[in-house]
């Protein structure tokens, strides 16, 4: 969920128009690859079976209200820099707990709110400007409450379907040590757009693509990305677990415990420093949101946004974060460095 998605380079934009198409050649700094479900790796030995992982943070959503010691809300009608069509609110109508789950609900309703997010209001011609959008939704962040540098992050969620839907599980730097987007990086654990819509080239004739992406490079518009997409028909039914294993110089994406992408430090960079692992060597916080419309979904599938089937729900069963105990240097452990 790029902070400024419309800054994707022309090379990648051409790929993003066809979620089920073939891979095109592109420079490593603007690489997007499309693979099929058969390319999923072997089942990853998860934290329950692999020693050395310490659970350091979680939310099982078992309470009566969203925990404000863990989450805060972004409140604005900015559109994420991608011309998304929702206002984000902190209303219970858009985010609440139901039966032990976090439910983010996108509603078709005209709503007005701040035209800019807080970090963009300072210095703006009209910092108090308002905007009106045709949908509402919610974006929850751990910023200011929790951030992590390396570890294993997993989210079990059920994703909404329909043209124009854009659920995302992603991360941004807690402090922009290398500069504003995208020089300090962005980690997209999972994005999906237009799930379930007709797609002649997709398995079972329905869109079922999930994406794992890194954004990095220079300050917009000199940003770059490296992305992997996979058709995963199972995502259309029920809950699934989306995750990353983030280690120094290495990032691995998983779905339901199976690896579908891996990227290493040679696959990313920042113009701010020559440090090998930068910008993904600093703490990042977690974001859960459901956007409606914007450049990515509206240029794919049936194009645009369908107003049918609202409200749309993204349900999250749990969020869990583990860190690797560096003392657990034994065969099979997360910190094992031997043969």
Coordinates of N, CA, C and O in Angstrom, one line a residue, residues 115-290:
X115 N -8.7 17.2 4.6 CA -8.2 16.9 3.2 C -6.8 16.3 3.2 O -6.4 15.7 2.3
X116 N -6.0 16.6 4.3 CA -4.6 16.1 4.4 C -4.4 15.4 5.7 O -5.0 15.7 6.7
X117 N -3.5 14.4 5.7 CA -3.1 13.8 7.0 C -2.2 14.8 7.8 O -1.7 15.8 7.2
X118 N -2.1 14.6 9.1 CA -1.4 15.5 9.9 C 0.0 15.9 9.5 O 0.4 17.1 9.5
X119 N 0.8 15.0 9.0 CA 2.2 15.3 8.6 C 2.3 16.2 7.4 O 3.3 16.7 7.1
X120 N 1.2 16.3 6.6 CA 1.2 17.2 5.5 C 0.5 18.5 5.7 O 0.6 19.4 4.8
X121 N -0.1 18.7 6.9 CA -0.8 20.0 7.1 C 0.1 21.1 7.4 O -0.1 22.3 7.0
X122 N 1.2 20.8 8.1 CA 2.2 21.9 8.4 C 2.8 22.4 7.1 O 3.4 21.7 6.3
X123 N 2.7 23.7 6.9 CA 3.2 24.3 5.6 C 2.2 24.3 4.5 O 2.5 24.9 3.4
X124 N 1.1 23.7 4.6 CA 0.1 23.7 3.6 C -0.6 25.0 3.4 O -0.7 25.8 4.4
X125 N -1.0 25.4 2.2 CA -1.7 26.7 2.0 C -2.9 26.8 2.9 O -3.2 27.8 3.5
X126 N -3.7 25.6 3.1 CA -4.8 25.6 3.9 C -4.8 24.4 4.8 O -5.4 23.3 4.4
X127 N -4.1 24.4 5.9 CA -4.0 23.2 6.7 C -5.3 22.7 7.2 O -5.4 21.5 7.6
X128 N -6.3 23.5 7.3 CA -7.6 23.1 7.8 C -8.6 22.7 6.7 O -9.8 22.5 6.9
X129 N -8.1 22.5 5.5 CA -9.0 22.2 4.3 C -9.7 20.9 4.6 O -9.2 20.0 5.2
X130 N -10.9 20.8 4.1 CA -11.8 19.7 4.2 C -12.0 19.0 2.8 O -11.8 19.7 1.8
X131 N -12.3 17.8 2.8 CA -12.6 17.1 1.5 C -13.8 16.1 1.8 O -14.0 15.7 2.9
X132 N -14.5 15.8 0.7 CA -15.6 14.9 0.8 C -15.4 13.8 -0.2 O -15.0 13.9 -1.3
X133 N -15.6 12.6 0.4 CA -15.5 11.3 -0.4 C -16.7 10.5 -0.4 O -17.6 10.6 0.6
X134 N -16.9 9.6 -1.3 CA -18.2 8.8 -1.4 C -18.1 7.5 -0.5 O -19.2 6.8 -0.5
X135 N -17.0 7.2 0.1 CA -16.9 6.0 0.9 C -16.2 6.4 2.2 O -15.5 7.3 2.3
X136 N -16.4 5.5 3.3 CA -15.7 5.6 4.5 C -15.1 4.3 4.8 O -15.5 3.2 4.3
X137 N -14.0 4.3 5.6 CA -13.3 3.1 6.0 C -12.4 3.4 7.2 O -12.6 4.4 7.8
X138 N -11.5 2.5 7.5 CA -10.6 2.7 8.6 C -9.2 2.2 8.3 O -9.0 1.3 7.5
X139 N -8.2 2.9 8.9 CA -6.8 2.5 8.8 C -6.2 2.6 10.2 O -6.1 3.6 10.9
X140 N -5.8 1.4 10.8 CA -5.3 1.3 12.1 C -3.8 1.2 12.0 O -3.2 0.4 11.1
X141 N -3.1 1.8 12.9 CA -1.6 1.8 12.9 C -1.1 1.6 14.3 O -1.7 2.0 15.3
X142 N 0.1 1.0 14.4 CA 0.8 0.8 15.7 C 1.8 1.9 16.0 O 2.5 1.9 17.0
X143 N 1.8 2.9 15.1 CA 2.8 4.0 15.2 C 2.7 4.7 16.6 O 1.6 5.0 17.0
X144 N 3.8 4.9 17.2 CA 3.8 5.5 18.5 C 3.6 4.5 19.7 O 3.8 4.8 20.8
X145 N 3.1 3.3 19.3 CA 2.8 2.3 20.3 C 3.7 1.1 20.2 O 4.2 0.5 21.2
X146 N 4.1 0.7 19.0 CA 4.9 -0.5 18.8 C 5.5 -0.4 17.4 O 4.9 -0.1 16.4
X147 N 6.8 -0.7 17.3 CA 7.5 -0.8 16.1 C 8.6 -1.9 16.3 O 9.1 -2.1 17.4
X148 N 9.1 -2.5 15.2 CA 10.0 -3.6 15.2 C 11.1 -3.5 14.2 O 10.8 -3.0 13.0
X149 N 12.3 -3.9 14.5 CA 13.4 -4.0 13.6 C 13.7 -5.5 13.5 O 14.4 -6.0 14.4
X150 N 13.3 -6.1 12.4 CA 13.5 -7.5 12.2 C 12.5 -8.3 13.0 O 12.0 -7.9 14.0
X151 N 12.2 -9.6 12.6 CA 11.3 -10.4 13.3 C 10.4 -11.2 12.3 O 10.6 -11.2 11.1
X152 N 9.4 -11.8 12.9 CA 8.4 -12.5 12.1 C 7.1 -11.9 12.5 O 6.7 -11.8 13.6
X153 N 6.3 -11.5 11.4 CA 5.1 -10.8 11.6 C 4.0 -11.6 10.8 O 4.2 -11.9 9.6
X154 N 2.9 -12.0 11.5 CA 1.8 -12.7 10.8 C 0.5 -12.1 11.2 O 0.3 -11.7 12.3
X155 N -0.4 -12.1 10.2 CA -1.7 -11.6 10.4 C -2.7 -12.6 9.7 O -2.5 -13.0 8.6
X156 N -3.7 -13.1 10.5 CA -4.7 -14.0 10.0 C -5.9 -13.2 9.7 O -6.5 -12.5 10.6
X157 N -6.3 -13.2 8.4 CA -7.4 -12.3 8.0 C -8.3 -12.9 6.9 O -7.8 -13.8 6.1
X158 N -9.5 -12.4 6.8 CA -10.4 -12.7 5.7 C -10.6 -11.4 4.9 O -11.0 -10.4 5.5
X159 N -10.4 -11.5 3.6 CA -10.4 -10.3 2.8 C -11.7 -10.1 2.0 O -12.3 -11.0 1.6
X160 N -12.0 -8.8 1.8 CA -13.2 -8.5 1.0 C -13.0 -8.7 -0.4 O -11.9 -8.8 -0.9
X161 N -14.1 -8.8 -1.1 CA -14.1 -9.0 -2.6 C -14.9 -7.9 -3.3 O -15.7 -7.2 -2.7
X162 N -14.6 -7.7 -4.6 CA -15.3 -6.7 -5.4 C -14.4 -5.8 -6.1 O -13.3 -5.5 -5.6
X163 N -14.8 -5.3 -7.2 CA -14.1 -4.3 -8.0 C -13.8 -3.0 -7.2 O -14.8 -2.4 -6.7
X164 N -12.6 -2.7 -7.0 CA -12.2 -1.4 -6.3 C -11.8 -1.6 -4.9 O -11.3 -0.7 -4.2
X165 N -11.9 -2.9 -4.3 CA -11.5 -3.1 -2.9 C -10.0 -3.3 -2.9 O -9.4 -3.9 -3.8
X166 N -9.4 -2.8 -1.8 CA -7.9 -2.8 -1.7 C -7.5 -3.0 -0.3 O -7.1 -2.0 0.4
X167 N -7.6 -4.2 0.3 CA -7.2 -4.4 1.7 C -5.6 -4.6 1.7 O -5.0 -5.0 0.7
X168 N -5.1 -4.1 2.8 CA -3.6 -4.2 2.9 C -3.1 -4.4 4.3 O -3.7 -3.9 5.3
X169 N -2.0 -5.1 4.4 CA -1.3 -5.3 5.7 C 0.1 -4.9 5.4 O 0.8 -5.5 4.5
X170 N 0.6 -3.8 6.0 CA 1.9 -3.2 5.6 C 2.6 -2.5 6.7 O 2.0 -2.4 7.8
X171 N 3.8 -1.9 6.4 CA 4.6 -1.3 7.4 C 5.3 -0.1 6.8 O 5.7 0.0 5.7
X172 N 5.4 0.9 7.7 CA 6.1 2.1 7.4 C 7.2 2.4 8.5 O 7.0 2.0 9.6
X173 N 8.2 3.1 8.2 CA 9.3 3.4 9.2 C 8.7 4.3 10.3 O 8.0 5.2 10.1
X174 N 9.1 3.9 11.5 CA 8.7 4.6 12.7 C 9.2 6.0 12.7 O 8.6 7.0 13.0
X175 N 10.5 6.1 12.3 CA 11.1 7.4 12.1 C 11.8 7.4 10.7 O 12.4 6.5 10.3
X176 N 11.6 8.5 10.0 CA 12.1 8.5 8.6 C 13.6 8.9 8.6 O 14.0 10.0 8.2
X177 N 14.4 7.9 9.0 CA 15.8 8.2 9.2 C 16.5 8.5 8.0 O 17.5 9.2 8.0
X178 N 16.0 8.0 6.8 CA 16.7 8.2 5.5 C 15.9 9.2 4.7 O 16.2 9.4 3.5
X179 N 14.9 9.9 5.2 CA 14.2 10.9 4.4 C 12.7 10.4 4.2 O 12.3 9.3 4.6
X180 N 12.0 11.2 3.6 CA 10.6 10.9 3.3 C 10.4 9.9 2.2 O 11.4 9.4 1.6
X181 N 9.2 9.5 2.0 CA 8.9 8.3 1.1 C 9.5 8.5 -0.2 O 9.4 9.6 -0.8
X182 N 10.1 7.5 -0.8 CA 10.3 6.2 -0.3 C 11.7 5.9 0.2 O 12.1 4.7 0.3
X183 N 12.5 6.9 0.4 CA 13.9 6.7 0.8 C 14.0 5.9 2.1 O 15.0 5.2 2.3
X184 N 13.1 6.0 3.0 CA 13.1 5.3 4.3 C 12.4 3.9 4.2 O 12.4 3.2 5.2
X185 N 11.8 3.6 3.0 CA 11.3 2.3 2.8 C 9.8 2.1 3.1 O 9.2 3.0 3.8
X186 N 9.3 1.1 2.6 CA 7.9 0.6 2.9 C 7.9 -0.9 2.7 O 8.4 -1.4 1.7
X187 N 7.3 -1.6 3.6 CA 7.1 -3.1 3.5 C 5.7 -3.4 3.3 O 4.9 -3.2 4.3
X188 N 5.3 -4.0 2.2 CA 3.9 -4.4 2.0 C 3.9 -5.9 2.2 O 4.3 -6.7 1.4
X189 N 3.3 -6.4 3.4 CA 3.3 -7.8 3.7 C 2.2 -8.5 2.8 O 2.5 -9.6 2.3
X190 N 1.1 -7.8 2.6 CA 0.0 -8.4 1.7 C -0.8 -7.2 1.2 O -1.2 -6.4 1.9
X191 N -1.0 -7.2 -0.1 CA -2.1 -6.4 -0.7 C -2.9 -7.3 -1.7 O -2.4 -8.2 -2.2
X192 N -4.1 -6.9 -1.9 CA -5.0 -7.6 -2.9 C -6.0 -6.6 -3.4 O -6.5 -5.7 -2.6
X193 N -6.2 -6.7 -4.7 CA -7.2 -5.8 -5.2 C -8.2 -6.5 -6.1 O -7.9 -7.5 -6.8
X194 N -9.5 -6.1 -6.0 CA -10.5 -6.7 -6.9 C -10.7 -8.2 -6.8 O -11.1 -8.8 -7.7
X195 N -10.5 -8.7 -5.6 CA -10.7 -10.2 -5.4 C -12.1 -10.6 -5.8 O -13.1 -9.9 -5.5
X196 N -12.1 -11.7 -6.5 CA -13.4 -12.3 -6.9 C -14.0 -11.8 -8.2 O -15.0 -12.4 -8.6
X197 N -13.5 -10.8 -8.8 CA -14.1 -10.3 -10.0 C -13.7 -11.2 -11.2 O -12.7 -11.9 -11.1
X198 N -14.5 -11.2 -12.2 CA -14.2 -12.1 -13.4 C -12.8 -11.8 -14.0 O -12.5 -10.6 -14.1
X199 N -12.1 -12.8 -14.3 CA -10.7 -12.7 -14.8 C -10.5 -13.9 -15.7 O -10.3 -15.0 -15.2
X200 N -10.5 -13.7 -17.0 CA -10.4 -14.9 -17.9 C -9.1 -15.6 -17.7 O -9.0 -16.8 -17.9
X201 N -8.0 -14.9 -17.4 CA -6.7 -15.5 -17.3 C -6.3 -16.1 -16.0 O -5.3 -16.6 -15.7
X202 N -7.2 -15.9 -15.0 CA -7.0 -16.3 -13.6 C -7.5 -17.7 -13.4 O -8.5 -18.1 -14.0
X203 N -6.9 -18.4 -12.4 CA -7.4 -19.7 -12.1 C -8.9 -19.6 -11.6 O -9.3 -18.7 -10.9
X204 N -9.7 -20.5 -12.1 CA -11.2 -20.5 -11.7 C -11.9 -19.3 -12.3 O -13.1 -19.1 -11.9
X205 N -11.3 -18.5 -13.1 CA -11.9 -17.4 -13.7 C -12.2 -16.2 -12.8 O -13.0 -15.3 -13.2
X206 N -11.6 -16.2 -11.7 CA -11.8 -15.1 -10.7 C -10.4 -14.5 -10.3 O -9.5 -15.2 -10.1
X207 N -10.4 -13.2 -10.1 CA -9.2 -12.6 -9.6 C -8.8 -13.1 -8.2 O -9.7 -13.1 -7.3
X208 N -7.6 -13.5 -8.0 CA -7.2 -14.1 -6.7 C -5.7 -13.8 -6.4 O -5.0 -14.5 -5.8
X209 N -5.3 -12.6 -6.9 CA -3.9 -12.2 -6.8 C -3.6 -11.6 -5.4 O -4.3 -10.8 -5.0
X210 N -2.5 -12.0 -4.8 CA -1.9 -11.3 -3.6 C -0.5 -10.8 -4.0 O 0.2 -11.4 -4.8
X211 N -0.1 -9.7 -3.4 CA 1.1 -9.1 -3.7 C 2.0 -8.9 -2.4 O 1.4 -8.7 -1.4
X212 N 3.3 -9.1 -2.6 CA 4.3 -8.7 -1.6 C 5.3 -7.8 -2.2 O 5.9 -8.1 -3.2
X213 N 5.5 -6.6 -1.6 CA 6.2 -5.6 -2.3 C 7.1 -4.8 -1.3 O 6.7 -4.6 -0.1
X214 N 8.3 -4.3 -1.8 CA 9.1 -3.4 -1.1 C 9.2 -2.1 -1.9 O 9.3 -2.2 -3.1
X215 N 9.1 -1.0 -1.2 CA 9.3 0.3 -1.8 C 10.5 1.0 -1.2 O 10.7 0.9 0.0
X216 N 11.3 1.6 -2.0 CA 12.6 2.1 -1.5 C 13.2 3.1 -2.5 O 12.5 3.6 -3.4
X217 N 14.5 3.4 -2.5 CA 15.1 4.2 -3.4 C 15.3 5.7 -3.0 O 15.8 5.9 -1.8
X218 N 14.9 6.6 -3.8 CA 15.0 8.0 -3.5 C 13.7 8.6 -3.0 O 12.6 7.9 -2.9
X219 N 13.7 9.9 -2.8 CA 12.5 10.6 -2.5 C 11.6 10.7 -3.7 O 12.1 10.8 -4.8
X220 N 10.3 10.5 -3.5 CA 9.3 10.6 -4.6 C 9.6 11.9 -5.4 O 9.9 12.9 -4.8
X221 N 9.7 11.8 -6.8 CA 9.3 10.7 -7.6 C 10.5 9.8 -8.0 O 10.3 9.1 -9.0
X222 N 11.6 9.8 -7.3 CA 12.7 9.0 -7.7 C 12.7 7.7 -6.9 O 13.7 7.2 -6.5
X223 N 11.5 7.2 -6.6 CA 11.3 5.9 -5.8 C 11.4 4.7 -6.7 O 11.2 4.8 -7.9
X224 N 11.6 3.6 -6.1 CA 11.7 2.3 -6.8 C 10.9 1.3 -6.0 O 10.5 1.5 -4.9
X225 N 10.7 0.1 -6.7 CA 10.0 -1.0 -6.0 C 10.5 -2.3 -6.5 O 11.1 -2.5 -7.5
X226 N 10.2 -3.4 -5.7 CA 10.5 -4.8 -6.1 C 9.3 -5.5 -5.5 O 9.0 -5.6 -4.3
X227 N 8.5 -6.2 -6.4 CA 7.2 -6.7 -6.1 C 7.1 -8.1 -6.7 O 7.6 -8.4 -7.7
X228 N 6.4 -9.0 -5.9 CA 6.0 -10.3 -6.4 C 4.5 -10.5 -6.2 O 4.0 -10.2 -5.2
X229 N 3.9 -11.0 -7.3 CA 2.5 -11.3 -7.2 C 2.2 -12.8 -7.5 O 3.0 -13.4 -8.2
X230 N 1.2 -13.4 -6.8 CA 0.9 -14.8 -7.0 C -0.6 -15.0 -7.0 O -1.3 -14.3 -6.3
X231 N -1.1 -15.8 -8.0 CA -2.5 -16.2 -8.0 C -2.7 -17.2 -6.9 O -2.0 -18.3 -6.9
X232 N -3.6 -17.0 -6.0 CA -3.8 -17.8 -4.8 C -5.3 -18.0 -4.6 O -5.9 -17.3 -3.8
X233 N -5.9 -18.9 -5.4 CA -7.4 -19.0 -5.4 C -8.0 -19.3 -4.0 O -9.1 -18.9 -3.7
X234 N -7.2 -19.9 -3.1 CA -7.7 -20.2 -1.7 C -8.1 -18.9 -1.0 O -8.9 -18.9 -0.1
X235 N -7.5 -17.8 -1.4 CA -7.8 -16.5 -0.7 C -9.2 -16.0 -0.8 O -9.7 -15.2 0.0
X236 N -9.9 -16.6 -1.7 CA -11.3 -16.2 -1.9 C -12.3 -16.9 -0.9 O -13.5 -16.5 -0.9
X237 N -11.7 -17.7 -0.1 CA -12.6 -18.5 0.8 C -12.0 -18.4 2.2 O -11.0 -19.0 2.5
X238 N -12.6 -17.7 3.1 CA -12.3 -17.8 4.5 C -11.0 -17.1 4.9 O -10.5 -16.2 4.2
X239 N -10.5 -17.4 6.1 CA -9.3 -16.8 6.7 C -8.0 -17.4 6.2 O -8.0 -18.6 6.0
X240 N -7.0 -16.5 6.1 CA -5.7 -17.0 5.7 C -4.6 -16.2 6.4 O -4.9 -15.1 6.9
X241 N -3.4 -16.8 6.6 CA -2.4 -16.2 7.3 C -1.3 -15.6 6.4 O -0.7 -16.3 5.6
X242 N -1.1 -14.3 6.5 CA -0.2 -13.6 5.7 C 1.0 -13.1 6.6 O 0.8 -12.6 7.7
X243 N 2.2 -13.4 6.1 CA 3.4 -13.0 6.9 C 4.6 -12.7 6.2 O 4.8 -12.9 5.0
X244 N 5.6 -12.2 7.0 CA 7.0 -12.0 6.5 C 7.9 -12.4 7.6 O 7.6 -12.4 8.8
X245 N 9.0 -12.9 7.2 CA 10.2 -13.2 8.1 C 11.2 -12.2 7.6 O 11.8 -12.2 6.5
X246 N 11.6 -11.3 8.5 CA 12.4 -10.1 8.2 C 13.7 -10.3 9.0 O 13.7 -10.2 10.2
X247 N 14.8 -10.5 8.3 CA 16.1 -10.6 8.9 C 17.1 -9.6 8.3 O 16.8 -9.0 7.2
X248 N 18.2 -9.3 8.9 CA 19.2 -8.4 8.3 C 19.5 -8.8 6.8 O 20.0 -9.9 6.6
X249 N 19.2 -8.0 5.9 CA 19.5 -8.3 4.5 C 18.6 -9.3 3.8 O 18.9 -9.7 2.7
X250 N 17.5 -9.7 4.4 CA 16.7 -10.7 3.8 C 15.2 -10.5 4.3 O 15.0 -10.3 5.4
X251 N 14.3 -10.7 3.3 CA 12.9 -10.6 3.6 C 12.2 -11.8 2.9 O 12.4 -12.0 1.7
X252 N 11.4 -12.5 3.6 CA 10.6 -13.7 3.0 C 9.1 -13.5 3.3 O 8.7 -13.2 4.4
X253 N 8.3 -13.7 2.2 CA 6.9 -13.5 2.3 C 6.2 -14.9 2.4 O 6.6 -15.8 1.6
X254 N 5.2 -15.1 3.2 CA 4.5 -16.4 3.3 C 3.0 -16.2 3.3 O 2.5 -15.1 3.6
X255 N 2.3 -17.2 2.8 CA 0.9 -17.2 2.9 C 0.5 -18.6 3.4 O 1.0 -19.6 2.8
X256 N -0.2 -18.7 4.4 CA -0.6 -20.0 5.0 C 0.6 -20.9 5.3 O 0.6 -22.1 5.1
X257 N 1.7 -20.2 5.7 CA 2.9 -21.0 6.1 C 3.8 -21.4 4.9 O 4.8 -22.1 5.1
X258 N 3.5 -21.0 3.7 CA 4.3 -21.4 2.5 C 4.9 -20.1 1.9 O 4.3 -19.1 1.8
X259 N 6.2 -20.2 1.6 CA 6.9 -19.1 1.1 C 6.5 -18.8 -0.4 O 6.4 -19.7 -1.2
X260 N 6.3 -17.5 -0.7 CA 6.0 -17.2 -2.1 C 6.9 -16.1 -2.6 O 6.9 -15.8 -3.8
X261 N 7.7 -15.5 -1.8 CA 8.7 -14.5 -2.3 C 9.8 -14.4 -1.3 O 9.7 -14.6 -0.1
X262 N 11.0 -14.1 -1.9 CA 12.2 -13.8 -1.1 C 13.0 -12.7 -1.7 O 13.2 -12.7 -3.0
X263 N 13.4 -11.7 -0.9 CA 14.2 -10.6 -1.5 C 15.4 -10.4 -0.5 O 15.2 -10.5 0.7
X264 N 16.5 -10.0 -1.1 CA 17.7 -9.8 -0.3 C 18.2 -8.4 -0.5 O 17.7 -7.6 -1.4
X265 N 19.2 -8.0 0.2 CA 19.7 -6.6 0.3 C 20.1 -6.1 -1.1 O 20.0 -4.9 -1.4
X266 N 20.5 -7.0 -2.0 CA 20.9 -6.5 -3.3 C 19.7 -6.2 -4.2 O 19.8 -5.6 -5.2
X267 N 18.5 -6.5 -3.7 CA 17.2 -6.2 -4.4 C 16.7 -4.8 -4.0 O 15.6 -4.4 -4.5
X268 N 17.3 -4.1 -3.0 CA 16.8 -2.8 -2.6 C 17.9 -1.9 -2.3 O 19.1 -2.3 -2.2
X269 N 17.6 -0.6 -2.1 CA 18.6 0.4 -1.8 C 17.9 1.7 -1.3 O 16.7 1.8 -1.4
X270 N 18.7 2.6 -0.8 CA 18.2 4.0 -0.5 C 19.3 4.9 -1.0 O 20.5 4.6 -0.8
X271 N 18.9 6.0 -1.6 CA 19.9 7.0 -2.0 C 20.5 7.8 -0.9 O 21.5 8.5 -1.1
X272 N 20.0 7.6 0.3 CA 20.5 8.3 1.5 C 21.8 7.8 2.1 O 22.5 8.5 2.8
X273 N 22.1 6.5 1.8 CA 23.3 5.9 2.4 C 23.7 4.7 1.6 O 22.9 4.1 0.8
X274 N 25.0 4.3 1.7 CA 25.5 3.0 1.1 C 25.4 1.9 2.0 O 25.9 0.8 1.7
X275 N 24.9 2.0 3.2 CA 24.8 0.9 4.1 C 24.0 -0.3 3.5 O 23.0 -0.1 2.9
X276 N 24.6 -1.5 3.6 CA 24.1 -2.6 2.8 C 22.6 -2.9 3.0 O 21.9 -3.2 2.0
X277 N 22.1 -2.9 4.2 CA 20.7 -3.3 4.4 C 19.7 -2.2 4.5 O 18.5 -2.4 4.6
X278 N 20.2 -0.9 4.4 CA 19.3 0.2 4.4 C 18.4 0.2 3.1 O 18.8 -0.2 2.1
X279 N 17.1 0.7 3.3 CA 16.6 1.3 4.5 C 15.9 0.4 5.4 O 15.3 0.8 6.4
X280 N 16.0 -0.9 5.1 CA 15.2 -1.9 5.9 C 16.1 -2.4 7.1 O 16.2 -3.6 7.3
X281 N 16.7 -1.5 7.8 CA 17.5 -1.8 9.0 C 17.1 -0.8 10.1 O 17.9 -0.6 11.0
X282 N 15.9 -0.4 10.1 CA 15.3 0.5 11.2 C 14.0 0.0 11.6 O 13.3 -0.8 10.9
X283 N 13.5 0.4 12.7 CA 12.1 0.0 13.2 C 11.0 0.5 12.3 O 11.0 1.6 11.8
X284 N 10.1 -0.4 12.0 CA 8.9 -0.1 11.2 C 7.6 -0.5 12.1 O 7.6 -1.4 12.9
X285 N 6.6 0.3 11.9 CA 5.3 0.0 12.5 C 4.3 -0.6 11.6 O 4.5 -0.6 10.3
X286 N 3.3 -1.2 12.1 CA 2.3 -2.0 11.3 C 1.1 -1.2 11.0 O 0.6 -0.4 11.8
X287 N 0.5 -1.5 9.8 CA -0.7 -0.8 9.4 C -1.7 -1.8 8.8 O -1.3 -2.7 8.1
X288 N -3.0 -1.7 9.2 CA -4.1 -2.5 8.6 C -5.1 -1.6 8.1 O -5.5 -0.7 8.8
X289 N -5.5 -1.7 6.8 CA -6.5 -0.8 6.3 C -7.2 -1.5 5.1 O -6.8 -2.5 4.5
X290 N -8.4 -0.9 4.8 CA -9.2 -1.3 3.7 C -9.4 0.0 2.9 O -10.2 0.9 3.3

